[in-house]
Short mmCIF file of C-alpha atoms in Angstrom, two decimals:
data_model
loop_
_atom_site.label_atom_id
_atom_site.label_comp_id
_atom_site.label_asym_id
_atom_site.label_seq_id
_atom_site.Cartn_x
_atom_site.Cartn_y
_atom_site.Cartn_z
CA MET A 967 43.38 -34.12 -0.41
CA SER A 968 41.17 -32.10 2.03
CA THR A 969 37.84 -31.42 0.91
CA TYR A 970 37.06 -28.00 0.42
CA ARG A 971 33.87 -26.31 2.58
CA PHE A 972 33.04 -23.02 2.22
CA ARG A 973 30.02 -21.06 4.59
CA SER A 974 28.17 -18.16 2.90
CA THR A 975 27.54 -15.52 5.36
CA GLN A 976 24.74 -14.06 2.87
CA THR A 977 21.57 -14.69 3.00
CA ASN A 978 20.34 -12.53 0.07
CA PRO A 979 20.93 -14.79 -3.39
CA SER A 980 22.53 -11.75 -5.54
CA ALA A 981 24.98 -10.49 -2.13
CA ARG A 982 25.30 -14.34 -1.80
CA GLY A 983 26.23 -15.08 -5.25
CA LEU A 984 28.24 -11.91 -5.41
CA GLU A 985 30.43 -13.01 -1.94
CA PHE A 986 31.02 -16.77 -3.54
CA GLY A 987 32.53 -15.23 -6.66
CA ARG A 988 34.57 -12.87 -5.05
CA LEU A 989 36.03 -14.99 -3.08
CA HIS A 990 36.59 -17.62 -5.29
CA ALA A 991 37.45 -15.99 -9.02
CA ASP A 992 40.12 -18.12 -10.20
CA LYS A 993 38.45 -21.20 -9.87
CA ILE A 994 35.35 -20.23 -11.53
CA ARG A 995 37.34 -19.23 -14.60
CA ALA A 996 38.84 -22.26 -14.40
CA SER A 997 35.87 -23.83 -14.35
CA LEU A 998 35.13 -21.92 -17.59
CA ALA A 999 37.95 -22.95 -19.62
CA ALA A 1000 37.55 -26.58 -18.42
CA TYR A 1001 33.47 -26.83 -19.83
CA GLN A 1002 34.51 -24.79 -22.91
CA ARG A 1003 37.10 -27.49 -23.63
CA LEU A 1004 34.11 -30.41 -22.83
CA PHE A 1005 31.42 -28.93 -24.86
CA GLU A 1006 33.39 -28.61 -28.19
CA ARG A 1007 35.02 -32.01 -27.36
CA ALA A 1008 31.62 -33.34 -27.00
CA ALA A 1009 30.62 -31.25 -30.49
CA GLY A 1010 33.88 -32.08 -32.28
CA SER A 1011 33.50 -27.85 -33.42
CA PRO A 1012 33.46 -24.91 -31.58
CA VAL A 1013 30.80 -24.28 -29.29
CA ASP A 1014 29.01 -20.92 -29.07
CA VAL A 1015 28.89 -20.94 -25.19
CA ALA A 1016 27.28 -17.47 -24.95
CA PHE A 1017 24.38 -18.66 -27.38
CA TRP A 1018 23.32 -21.82 -25.17
CA GLY A 1019 23.91 -19.56 -22.28
CA GLU A 1020 21.68 -17.00 -23.24
CA ALA A 1021 18.85 -19.67 -23.68
CA ALA A 1022 20.12 -21.61 -19.95
CA ALA A 1023 19.73 -18.21 -18.19
CA GLY A 1024 15.92 -18.10 -19.12
CA GLN A 1025 15.17 -21.79 -18.23
CA ILE A 1026 17.02 -20.95 -14.63
CA LYS A 1027 14.67 -17.88 -14.11
CA ALA A 1028 12.14 -20.49 -14.99
CA VAL A 1029 12.86 -22.71 -12.53
CA SER A 1030 13.96 -20.11 -9.61
CA PRO A 1031 14.36 -16.58 -9.94
CA ALA A 1032 16.12 -15.88 -7.15
CA LEU A 1033 18.97 -18.81 -8.17
CA LEU A 1034 19.18 -16.80 -11.05
CA GLU A 1035 19.83 -13.63 -9.26
CA GLU A 1036 22.46 -16.10 -7.07
CA ILE A 1037 24.18 -16.98 -10.63
CA GLU A 1038 24.06 -12.67 -11.19
CA GLY A 1039 25.99 -11.79 -8.78
CA MET A 1040 28.31 -14.66 -8.76
CA ALA A 1041 28.99 -13.70 -12.51
CA LYS A 1042 30.03 -10.17 -10.88
CA GLY A 1043 31.74 -10.98 -8.03
CA ALA A 1044 34.22 -12.84 -10.28
CA ALA A 1045 33.61 -10.76 -13.44
CA VAL A 1046 33.22 -13.45 -15.85
CA PRO A 1047 29.90 -13.04 -18.78
CA LEU A 1048 26.77 -14.30 -16.96
CA THR A 1049 25.77 -15.85 -20.10
CA SER A 1050 29.33 -17.94 -19.67
CA LEU A 1051 27.66 -19.01 -15.91
CA ALA A 1052 24.17 -19.79 -17.18
CA ALA A 1053 25.83 -22.16 -19.50
CA ILE A 1054 28.09 -24.48 -16.87
CA ASN A 1055 24.78 -24.76 -14.64
CA ALA A 1056 23.43 -26.28 -18.12
CA ARG A 1057 26.46 -28.35 -18.62
CA THR A 1058 23.92 -31.20 -18.92
CA GLU A 1059 21.56 -29.83 -21.39
CA ILE A 1060 24.67 -28.27 -23.08
CA LEU A 1061 26.51 -31.71 -23.68
CA ALA A 1062 23.21 -33.56 -24.42
CA ALA A 1063 22.04 -30.39 -26.78
CA VAL A 1064 25.71 -30.90 -28.88
CA GLY A 1065 25.72 -34.55 -29.18
CA CYS A 1066 27.56 -35.88 -26.41
CA THR A 1067 26.87 -39.36 -25.92
CA ALA A 1068 29.79 -40.26 -23.38
CA ALA A 1069 29.06 -38.40 -20.33
CA LYS A 1070 28.46 -40.93 -17.84
CA GLU A 1071 28.24 -40.19 -13.76
CA CYS A 1072 27.53 -41.75 -10.41
CA SER A 1073 26.89 -44.79 -9.44
CA THR A 1074 24.31 -44.68 -6.26
CA VAL A 1075 23.23 -46.59 -3.02
CA VAL A 1076 20.76 -46.42 -0.64
CA HIS A 1077 19.58 -48.48 2.31
CA VAL A 1078 16.31 -47.83 3.83
CA PRO A 1079 15.72 -49.88 7.28
CA SER A 1080 12.90 -50.86 8.74
CA SER A 1081 13.68 -48.25 11.86
CA GLY A 1082 16.03 -45.88 11.89
CA ALA A 1083 17.71 -43.06 9.58
CA PRO A 1084 18.14 -44.04 5.94
CA VAL A 1085 21.98 -44.59 4.90
CA ALA A 1086 22.64 -42.98 1.00
CA VAL A 1087 26.67 -42.93 -0.63
CA GLN A 1088 27.19 -41.92 -4.04
CA ALA A 1089 30.32 -42.03 -5.85
CA TRP A 1090 30.63 -39.42 -8.71
CA ASP A 1091 32.42 -40.00 -11.85
CA TRP A 1092 33.15 -36.74 -13.69
CA HIS A 1093 35.99 -35.96 -16.04
CA PRO A 1094 39.49 -35.99 -14.39
CA GLU A 1095 40.48 -32.04 -15.63
CA LEU A 1096 37.33 -30.67 -13.13
CA ALA A 1097 38.71 -32.72 -9.87
CA ASP A 1098 40.25 -29.91 -8.04
CA LEU A 1099 37.18 -27.73 -9.38
CA TRP A 1100 34.04 -28.65 -7.15
CA LEU A 1101 33.61 -28.08 -2.97
CA VAL A 1102 30.90 -28.17 -0.19
CA TRP A 1103 28.78 -25.51 -0.08
CA GLU A 1104 26.91 -24.17 3.05
CA ILE A 1105 23.96 -22.23 2.07
CA PRO A 1106 21.98 -20.59 5.24
CA HIS A 1107 18.91 -18.79 4.47
CA ALA A 1108 17.07 -16.05 6.19
CA ASP A 1109 14.53 -18.19 8.38
CA GLY A 1110 17.69 -19.97 9.39
CA ARG A 1111 17.22 -22.97 6.89
CA LEU A 1112 20.10 -24.68 5.87
CA THR A 1113 21.28 -25.96 2.12
CA THR A 1114 24.53 -28.17 2.07
CA THR A 1115 25.58 -28.77 -1.70
CA VAL A 1116 28.52 -30.29 -3.13
CA THR A 1117 28.95 -28.58 -6.48
CA GLU A 1118 31.53 -27.30 -8.56
CA TYR A 1119 32.37 -23.79 -9.14
CA GLY A 1120 30.43 -21.83 -10.59
CA ILE A 1121 27.35 -24.23 -10.29
CA VAL A 1122 24.49 -23.56 -7.64
CA GLY A 1123 23.84 -27.05 -6.70
CA LYS A 1124 24.11 -31.14 -7.19
CA ILE A 1125 24.43 -33.42 -4.46
CA GLY A 1126 23.06 -32.53 -1.27
CA VAL A 1127 20.93 -32.22 1.74
CA ASN A 1128 18.79 -29.68 3.59
CA ALA A 1129 17.65 -29.30 7.13
CA HIS A 1130 14.30 -30.69 6.62
CA GLY A 1131 15.18 -33.88 6.44
CA LEU A 1132 15.40 -34.65 2.51
CA GLY A 1133 18.67 -35.40 0.31
CA ILE A 1134 19.33 -35.59 -3.06
CA LEU A 1135 21.51 -37.66 -5.13
CA PHE A 1136 22.44 -37.63 -9.07
CA ASN A 1137 23.37 -39.82 -11.64
CA ILE A 1138 23.07 -38.87 -15.51
CA LEU A 1139 21.00 -40.88 -17.91
CA HIS A 1140 20.48 -40.87 -21.87
CA HIS A 1141 17.11 -40.85 -24.11
CA GLU A 1142 16.28 -40.79 -27.39
CA GLN A 1143 15.01 -37.50 -27.02
CA ASP A 1144 17.53 -35.65 -25.37
CA GLY A 1145 19.13 -32.45 -26.29
CA HIS A 1146 16.47 -30.57 -28.21
CA GLY A 1147 16.88 -27.12 -26.80
CA ILE A 1148 17.26 -26.08 -23.16
CA GLY A 1149 14.95 -26.88 -20.48
CA ALA A 1150 14.79 -26.97 -17.21
CA PRO A 1151 18.92 -27.19 -15.69
CA VAL A 1152 18.89 -30.27 -13.75
CA HIS A 1153 21.70 -29.15 -11.15
CA VAL A 1154 19.30 -25.79 -10.54
CA LEU A 1155 16.49 -28.07 -10.07
CA ALA A 1156 18.31 -29.74 -8.02
CA ARG A 1157 19.58 -26.83 -5.75
CA ALA A 1158 16.12 -25.59 -6.18
CA VAL A 1159 14.29 -28.61 -4.48
CA LEU A 1160 16.64 -28.66 -1.53
CA ASP A 1161 15.99 -24.65 -1.14
CA GLU A 1162 12.36 -24.84 -1.73
CA SER A 1163 10.90 -28.43 -0.16
CA ARG A 1164 10.06 -29.01 3.50
CA ASN A 1165 9.09 -32.89 2.91
CA LEU A 1166 9.39 -35.23 0.15
CA ASN A 1167 5.70 -34.83 -1.09
CA GLN A 1168 7.35 -31.18 -1.85
CA ALA A 1169 9.86 -32.16 -3.17
CA MET A 1170 8.28 -34.96 -6.30
CA LEU A 1171 5.97 -32.63 -7.02
CA ARG A 1172 8.66 -30.03 -8.23
CA LEU A 1173 10.54 -32.74 -10.11
CA ALA A 1174 7.95 -34.24 -11.64
CA SER A 1175 6.28 -30.93 -13.73
CA ALA A 1176 10.16 -29.62 -14.55
CA PRO A 1177 10.51 -29.62 -18.67
CA VAL A 1178 13.40 -31.44 -19.11
CA SER A 1179 15.78 -31.52 -21.93
CA ALA A 1180 18.32 -34.41 -20.86
CA SER A 1181 17.53 -37.16 -18.84
CA THR A 1182 18.85 -37.38 -15.07
CA SER A 1183 17.68 -39.53 -11.88
CA LEU A 1184 17.54 -37.18 -8.38
CA THR A 1185 17.54 -39.86 -6.22
CA LEU A 1186 15.45 -38.23 -2.73
CA VAL A 1187 16.26 -39.67 0.44
CA ALA A 1188 13.99 -38.35 3.26
CA HIS A 1189 13.58 -39.28 7.44
CA ALA A 1190 10.56 -37.44 9.25
CA ALA A 1191 8.96 -38.32 12.22
CA GLY A 1192 10.82 -41.28 12.91
CA GLU A 1193 9.85 -42.56 9.42
CA SER A 1194 12.67 -43.28 6.24
CA ALA A 1195 11.93 -43.70 1.99
CA ALA A 1196 14.20 -43.30 -1.00
CA VAL A 1197 12.78 -42.86 -4.53
CA SER A 1198 14.63 -42.74 -7.65
CA VAL A 1199 12.94 -40.01 -9.94
CA GLU A 1200 13.91 -40.61 -13.57
CA LEU A 1201 13.30 -37.44 -15.45
CA ASN A 1202 13.46 -37.27 -18.85
CA PRO A 1203 11.98 -35.54 -21.79
CA GLY A 1204 8.72 -37.86 -22.40
CA GLY A 1205 7.62 -37.70 -18.15
CA VAL A 1206 9.25 -39.16 -15.24
CA GLY A 1207 9.60 -42.64 -13.89
CA TYR A 1208 9.99 -44.11 -10.44
CA ALA A 1209 12.03 -46.34 -8.99
CA LEU A 1210 11.88 -47.53 -5.22
CA PRO A 1211 13.31 -49.85 -2.76
CA ASP A 1212 13.14 -53.73 -2.85
CA ALA A 1213 12.29 -55.75 -0.03
CA GLN A 1214 15.39 -55.32 1.63
CA GLY A 1215 15.17 -51.36 1.72
CA LEU A 1216 17.82 -51.27 -1.36
CA LEU A 1217 17.55 -48.47 -4.18
CA ALA A 1218 21.02 -48.61 -5.90
CA HIS A 1219 20.80 -46.39 -9.19
CA THR A 1220 23.84 -45.93 -11.47
CA ASN A 1221 23.35 -44.67 -15.42
CA HIS A 1222 20.43 -46.54 -17.36
CA PHE A 1223 16.97 -46.22 -16.69
CA LEU A 1224 14.76 -48.43 -14.19
CA SER A 1225 11.45 -47.47 -15.19
CA SER A 1226 9.23 -47.43 -17.88
CA PRO A 1227 8.17 -46.32 -20.92
CA ALA A 1228 11.65 -44.58 -20.78
CA SER A 1229 13.82 -47.99 -20.43
CA SER A 1230 12.48 -48.24 -23.74
CA HIS A 1231 14.43 -45.33 -25.42
CA ASP A 1232 17.62 -45.65 -23.36
CA THR A 1233 20.33 -45.18 -24.94
CA GLU A 1234 23.17 -45.92 -22.45
CA PRO A 1235 23.05 -49.69 -22.54
CA ARG A 1236 24.39 -49.22 -25.67
CA ASN A 1237 27.26 -46.16 -25.34
CA GLY A 1238 28.03 -47.09 -21.60
CA PRO A 1239 27.05 -50.81 -20.86
CA ASP A 1240 29.27 -50.79 -17.88
CA THR A 1241 26.02 -49.22 -16.10
CA VAL A 1242 24.11 -52.80 -16.01
CA LEU A 1243 27.03 -54.41 -14.72
CA ARG A 1244 27.54 -51.72 -12.00
CA LEU A 1245 23.65 -51.82 -11.07
CA ASP A 1246 24.03 -55.73 -10.71
CA GLY A 1247 27.15 -55.46 -8.90
CA ILE A 1248 25.55 -53.07 -6.22
CA ARG A 1249 23.24 -55.25 -5.92
CA ARG A 1250 24.80 -58.51 -4.93
CA ARG A 1251 27.49 -56.92 -2.72
CA ALA A 1252 24.87 -55.03 -1.00
CA ARG A 1253 22.58 -58.57 -0.61
CA ARG A 1254 25.29 -60.08 0.53
CA LEU A 1255 25.70 -57.57 4.13
CA HIS A 1256 22.51 -59.55 5.22
CA PRO A 1257 20.20 -62.29 4.87
CA PRO A 1258 16.84 -62.14 2.59
CA HIS A 1259 13.62 -60.81 4.97
CA ASN A 1260 16.61 -59.14 7.45
CA SER A 1261 16.03 -55.16 7.03
CA GLY A 1262 18.37 -53.76 9.91
CA ARG A 1263 20.38 -51.04 8.84
CA ILE A 1264 23.14 -51.08 6.91
CA ASP A 1265 25.63 -49.05 7.90
CA GLU A 1266 28.01 -46.07 6.21
CA THR A 1267 31.21 -48.20 6.13
CA ALA A 1268 29.25 -51.03 4.54
CA LEU A 1269 27.36 -48.84 1.94
CA LEU A 1270 31.16 -47.69 0.94
CA ALA A 1271 32.07 -50.88 0.81
CA VAL A 1272 30.04 -52.01 -1.85
CA LEU A 1273 30.88 -49.10 -4.08
CA ASP A 1274 34.42 -50.29 -4.15
CA SER A 1275 34.90 -52.27 -6.74
CA HIS A 1276 37.34 -52.10 -9.42
CA LEU A 1277 36.21 -54.53 -11.64
CA LEU A 1278 35.23 -52.98 -14.68
CA GLY A 1279 38.30 -51.25 -15.13
CA GLY A 1280 37.64 -47.10 -16.20
CA GLY A 1281 33.99 -47.92 -16.23
CA ALA A 1282 33.81 -49.40 -12.68
CA THR A 1283 32.23 -48.18 -9.33
CA CYS A 1284 35.66 -47.22 -7.89
CA CYS A 1285 36.79 -45.89 -11.82
CA HIS A 1286 40.48 -44.33 -12.33
CA ALA A 1287 41.08 -42.59 -15.64
CA ASP A 1288 41.54 -45.05 -18.78
CA PRO A 1289 44.28 -43.69 -20.60
CA ALA A 1290 43.43 -46.68 -23.43
CA LEU A 1291 40.35 -44.69 -23.68
CA PRO A 1292 39.22 -41.30 -25.39
CA ALA A 1293 39.23 -38.21 -23.49
CA ASP A 1294 35.79 -38.06 -23.60
CA SER A 1295 34.92 -41.42 -22.25
CA SER A 1296 37.43 -41.34 -19.22
CA PHE A 1297 36.51 -40.70 -15.89
CA ASP A 1298 37.58 -40.42 -12.53
CA THR A 1299 35.60 -41.14 -9.39
CA LEU A 1300 36.40 -37.28 -8.16
CA ALA A 1301 34.05 -37.87 -4.58
CA THR A 1302 32.56 -40.37 -2.53
CA VAL A 1303 29.71 -38.03 -0.56
CA SER A 1304 27.99 -39.73 2.28
CA LEU A 1305 24.56 -37.58 3.55
CA ASN A 1306 23.15 -38.03 6.99
CA VAL A 1307 19.80 -36.47 6.32
CA GLN A 1308 18.52 -37.22 9.53
CA ASP A 1309 21.06 -34.35 10.87
CA GLY A 1310 21.03 -32.19 7.65
CA THR A 1311 24.63 -32.85 7.30
CA LEU A 1312 26.62 -34.78 4.94
CA SER A 1313 30.59 -35.75 4.29
CA ALA A 1314 32.72 -35.33 0.76
CA HIS A 1315 35.72 -37.34 0.92
CA THR A 1316 37.80 -36.73 -2.15
CA GLY A 1317 38.63 -39.25 -4.51
CA GLY A 1318 36.82 -42.89 -4.80
CA PRO A 1319 35.87 -45.49 -2.16
CA CYS A 1320 38.81 -47.33 -2.56
CA THR A 1321 40.33 -44.27 -0.71
CA HIS A 1322 38.07 -43.67 2.15
CA PRO A 1323 39.29 -43.27 5.62
CA SER A 1324 37.13 -46.20 6.24
CA ARG A 1325 38.12 -48.42 3.25
CA THR A 1326 42.68 -47.78 3.47
CA THR A 1327 45.08 -44.93 4.07
CA THR A 1328 46.90 -45.92 0.81
CA SER A 1329 46.64 -44.53 -2.56
CA PRO A 1330 44.73 -46.82 -5.35
CA LYS A 1331 48.34 -47.53 -6.44
CA GLU A 1332 49.76 -48.72 -3.59
CA ASN A 1333 46.63 -50.43 -2.69
CA ALA A 1334 46.71 -52.24 -6.14
CA VAL A 1335 50.21 -53.50 -5.93
CA LEU A 1336 49.64 -54.67 -2.09
CA ASN A 1337 46.83 -56.28 -2.83
CA LEU A 1338 46.56 -57.09 1.34
CA LYS A 1339 43.68 -59.95 1.64
CA ARG A 1340 43.32 -61.25 5.44
CA ILE A 1341 45.30 -62.31 8.81
CA ASP A 1342 47.25 -65.73 7.49
CA ASN A 1343 49.03 -66.11 10.88
CA MET A 1344 50.09 -65.22 13.92
CA ASP A 1345 53.12 -66.39 16.44
CA ILE A 1346 53.81 -66.98 19.86
CA LEU A 1347 57.03 -67.60 21.12
CA THR A 1348 58.12 -69.72 24.22
CA ARG A 1349 59.99 -71.83 26.58
CA ASP A 1350 57.98 -74.80 26.26
CA VAL A 1351 56.27 -75.68 23.22
CA ASP A 1352 54.55 -78.93 24.69
CA LYS A 1353 53.23 -77.22 27.25
CA LEU A 1354 51.14 -74.29 24.92
CA VAL A 1355 50.32 -77.11 22.38
CA ASP A 1356 48.74 -79.66 25.17
CA PHE A 1357 46.89 -76.38 26.02
CA TYR A 1358 45.66 -74.74 22.90
CA HIS A 1359 44.84 -77.91 21.42
CA GLY A 1360 44.26 -80.30 24.28
CA THR A 1361 42.32 -77.84 26.60
CA LEU A 1362 40.58 -75.27 23.81
CA GLY A 1363 40.02 -78.06 21.55
CA LEU A 1364 42.07 -76.31 18.48
CA ALA A 1365 42.83 -78.80 15.82
CA PHE A 1366 46.84 -79.28 14.21
CA HIS A 1367 46.87 -77.33 11.15
CA LEU A 1368 49.96 -79.20 10.30
CA PRO A 1369 51.26 -82.34 12.14
CA TYR A 1370 52.97 -81.57 14.78
CA GLU A 1371 56.19 -82.62 15.13
CA PRO A 1372 57.65 -82.12 19.56
CA ASP A 1373 61.10 -83.13 18.36
CA GLU A 1374 61.02 -80.03 16.24
CA GLU A 1375 59.99 -77.81 19.14
CA TRP A 1376 57.59 -75.86 16.63
CA ALA A 1377 53.38 -76.15 16.05
CA ALA A 1378 50.80 -74.95 13.87
CA ILE A 1379 47.92 -74.67 15.30
CA ASN A 1380 44.42 -73.83 13.62
CA MET A 1381 42.42 -70.91 14.72
CA GLY A 1382 39.29 -71.26 12.29
CA ASN A 1383 39.82 -68.08 9.91
CA LEU A 1384 44.02 -68.00 10.39
CA THR A 1385 46.87 -69.78 12.15
CA LEU A 1386 49.01 -69.99 15.57
CA TYR A 1387 52.12 -71.04 14.83
CA ILE A 1388 54.02 -71.56 18.23
CA PHE A 1389 58.01 -71.61 18.05
CA LYS A 1390 60.45 -72.06 21.13
CA SER A 1391 62.81 -68.80 22.26
CA GLU A 1392 65.05 -68.95 25.00
CA VAL A 1393 66.40 -65.62 25.24
CA GLY A 1394 64.99 -63.18 27.56
CA GLU A 1395 62.16 -63.36 29.81
CA HIS A 1396 58.52 -62.97 28.87
CA ALA A 1397 56.89 -59.60 28.35
CA PRO A 1398 54.88 -58.99 31.37
CA ARG A 1399 51.31 -60.14 32.07
CA ARG A 1400 48.72 -57.97 29.55
CA THR A 1401 45.23 -56.59 32.31
CA ALA A 1402 41.89 -56.13 31.10
CA ILE A 1403 42.19 -52.72 31.44
CA ASN A 1404 44.29 -51.25 28.58
CA GLU A 1405 45.56 -47.78 30.26
CA GLU A 1406 47.23 -50.02 32.74
CA ASN A 1407 49.55 -52.18 29.82
CA ALA A 1408 52.59 -50.48 28.14
CA PRO A 1409 52.33 -50.22 24.45
CA GLY A 1410 52.59 -53.79 21.69
CA PHE A 1411 50.66 -56.82 21.18
CA ASP A 1412 47.93 -56.97 23.79
CA SER A 1413 45.50 -60.11 23.04
CA PHE A 1414 43.36 -62.18 20.61
CA ALA A 1415 39.56 -63.35 20.88
CA PHE A 1416 37.84 -66.20 20.07
CA GLU A 1417 33.87 -65.99 19.06
CA VAL A 1418 31.32 -67.89 21.10
CA ASP A 1419 27.76 -68.67 20.45
CA ASP A 1420 27.06 -68.86 24.08
CA LEU A 1421 29.44 -67.23 26.70
CA ASP A 1422 27.50 -69.04 29.75
CA GLN A 1423 28.51 -72.42 27.99
CA ALA A 1424 32.14 -71.45 27.43
CA GLU A 1425 32.94 -70.05 30.59
CA ALA A 1426 31.27 -73.65 32.25
CA HIS A 1427 33.32 -75.17 29.42
CA LEU A 1428 36.63 -73.51 30.83
CA ASP A 1429 35.87 -73.14 34.35
CA GLY A 1430 38.58 -74.77 36.91
CA LYS A 1431 40.91 -75.64 33.43
CA VAL A 1432 42.20 -71.65 32.57
CA GLU A 1433 43.18 -68.89 34.85
CA TRP A 1434 40.66 -66.28 34.41
CA VAL A 1435 41.95 -62.56 34.61
CA VAL A 1436 38.77 -60.66 35.89
CA GLU A 1437 34.86 -61.55 35.74
CA ARG A 1438 32.71 -60.80 32.54
CA ILE A 1439 32.71 -57.54 31.63
CA GLU A 1440 29.45 -56.19 29.50
CA TRP A 1441 30.57 -53.49 26.59
CA LYS A 1442 27.65 -51.22 24.60
CA HIS A 1443 28.80 -49.10 21.74
CA PRO A 1444 26.37 -46.07 20.82
CA ASN A 1445 25.30 -47.62 17.50
CA GLY A 1446 23.56 -50.55 19.43
CA THR A 1447 26.41 -52.97 19.24
CA TRP A 1448 27.11 -54.58 22.39
CA TYR A 1449 29.63 -57.45 23.45
CA ARG A 1450 30.26 -59.45 26.55
CA TYR A 1451 33.53 -61.17 27.18
CA ARG A 1452 36.10 -62.46 29.69
CA PRO A 1453 39.70 -62.68 29.17
CA PHE A 1454 41.88 -65.90 31.00
CA PHE A 1455 45.92 -66.18 30.63
CA ASP A 1456 47.57 -68.93 28.68
CA PRO A 1457 50.13 -71.24 30.35
CA ASP A 1458 52.55 -67.87 29.56
CA GLY A 1459 50.18 -65.78 30.07
CA ASN A 1460 49.66 -64.72 26.89
CA MET A 1461 46.21 -62.85 27.15
CA ILE A 1462 42.72 -64.33 25.48
CA TYR A 1463 39.57 -63.32 25.69
CA ILE A 1464 35.87 -65.58 24.78
CA THR A 1465 33.67 -62.86 23.35
CA GLU A 1466 29.97 -63.08 22.55
CA PRO A 1467 29.11 -60.27 20.21
CA HIS A 1468 25.15 -58.69 19.51
CA ILE A 1469 25.83 -56.31 16.28
CA THR A 1470 23.20 -54.52 15.38
CA GLU A 1471 22.74 -52.04 12.42
CA VAL A 1472 20.06 -50.08 14.16
CA VAL A 1473 20.88 -46.38 15.80
CA GLU A 1474 18.31 -45.15 18.21
#
């Protein structure tokens, strides 16, 4: 399913809300109905949304009069009560007030390299009935600024970025003091920070002074003038705490407090203990991406892979609704979001990391059944098995994977991480030789490559023993990764490369 993006044409808050409400009235009404059900399920009894919405409207105005105007316009455009829209903008606060303890939401990981822009990704976990009720909203302002947010229909903001190199990721927390009345709604607060903050300090001051009634971690990610930073701001009714990246620039957050004294009043380890293992799993997988004391940049694809774990089932970093759990404890990863704070943009993929295009092209169900692991072997068909065995085993020095019996007319050669099988065939003619220029070759299998530590030494060893295809080639990717390599033929004309890779994660 593709992600829906909407760009407002109005910059006045009231007119912007009116436009949004008129164009998305059906989705907004569906969102209101879904939250009415969630509130009542959490409370175990009917919930007066108008009562809570009136209290929320006052708090929204205190956070941002402009955003209350936007919500008023949205209510008018969608023909729904203002109190209903105000209530879902304070959905975290109302859930806390009615006694919800099961709501968990999100796994976040950020890498701040020693140079270059940070990489920030999040798996947004929420109730499955809201899977079709979110979007990416692009919000231009009158002075040319742009706010982009992943949010739910009727709610003004959530995860997002602005044009000043600032981004926000979201993790719900639970504190013993949560739920006393309605404080500053954290979703409105996140949008206000993105709309108003021109730098990281302004954002931190805005959050630190917020009188919240429901705990939340807002992870701020920033990049400006070649420098980057990240901090998780842990808001709670008792104050504020902070969590910073480790020595390798890694900052991960799930749904429990990382700062003191709030961690001593945390209810999540009791009600949602999966948060502790999710955090540990993220950290361990991320640290394997580079050795200690190496702060080279971890790219987005690698961080998405860090979140692609189903180890904890319905409580995993990539979670899918568990029918064995009660409805209020069953969650799906509704979206996988990546922030590019350097460019002020974000990407949002519908579904969990396991369905992200960089990870797989199959559904979670199909992927779970197939469970491909690694390339095990490849085959070459030849008229002369002995000739190829002499080349791969003798010339290239590769060991046999299985004992070689010439009379059986097949061989198994160990190629490091896979096995090369050589079989005899006398049917037809060998395919034409490949060249080192892809555009000159017919579609089909092209070549394989051996990694070497030193191309100069490898060339010197093979010179006079193999038929080279062309001279040495060097190629560089825009992200800084580069290779130097050289292709040669085996006795049958199959093309092989020796390749010296130079992988860098720094993007200039």
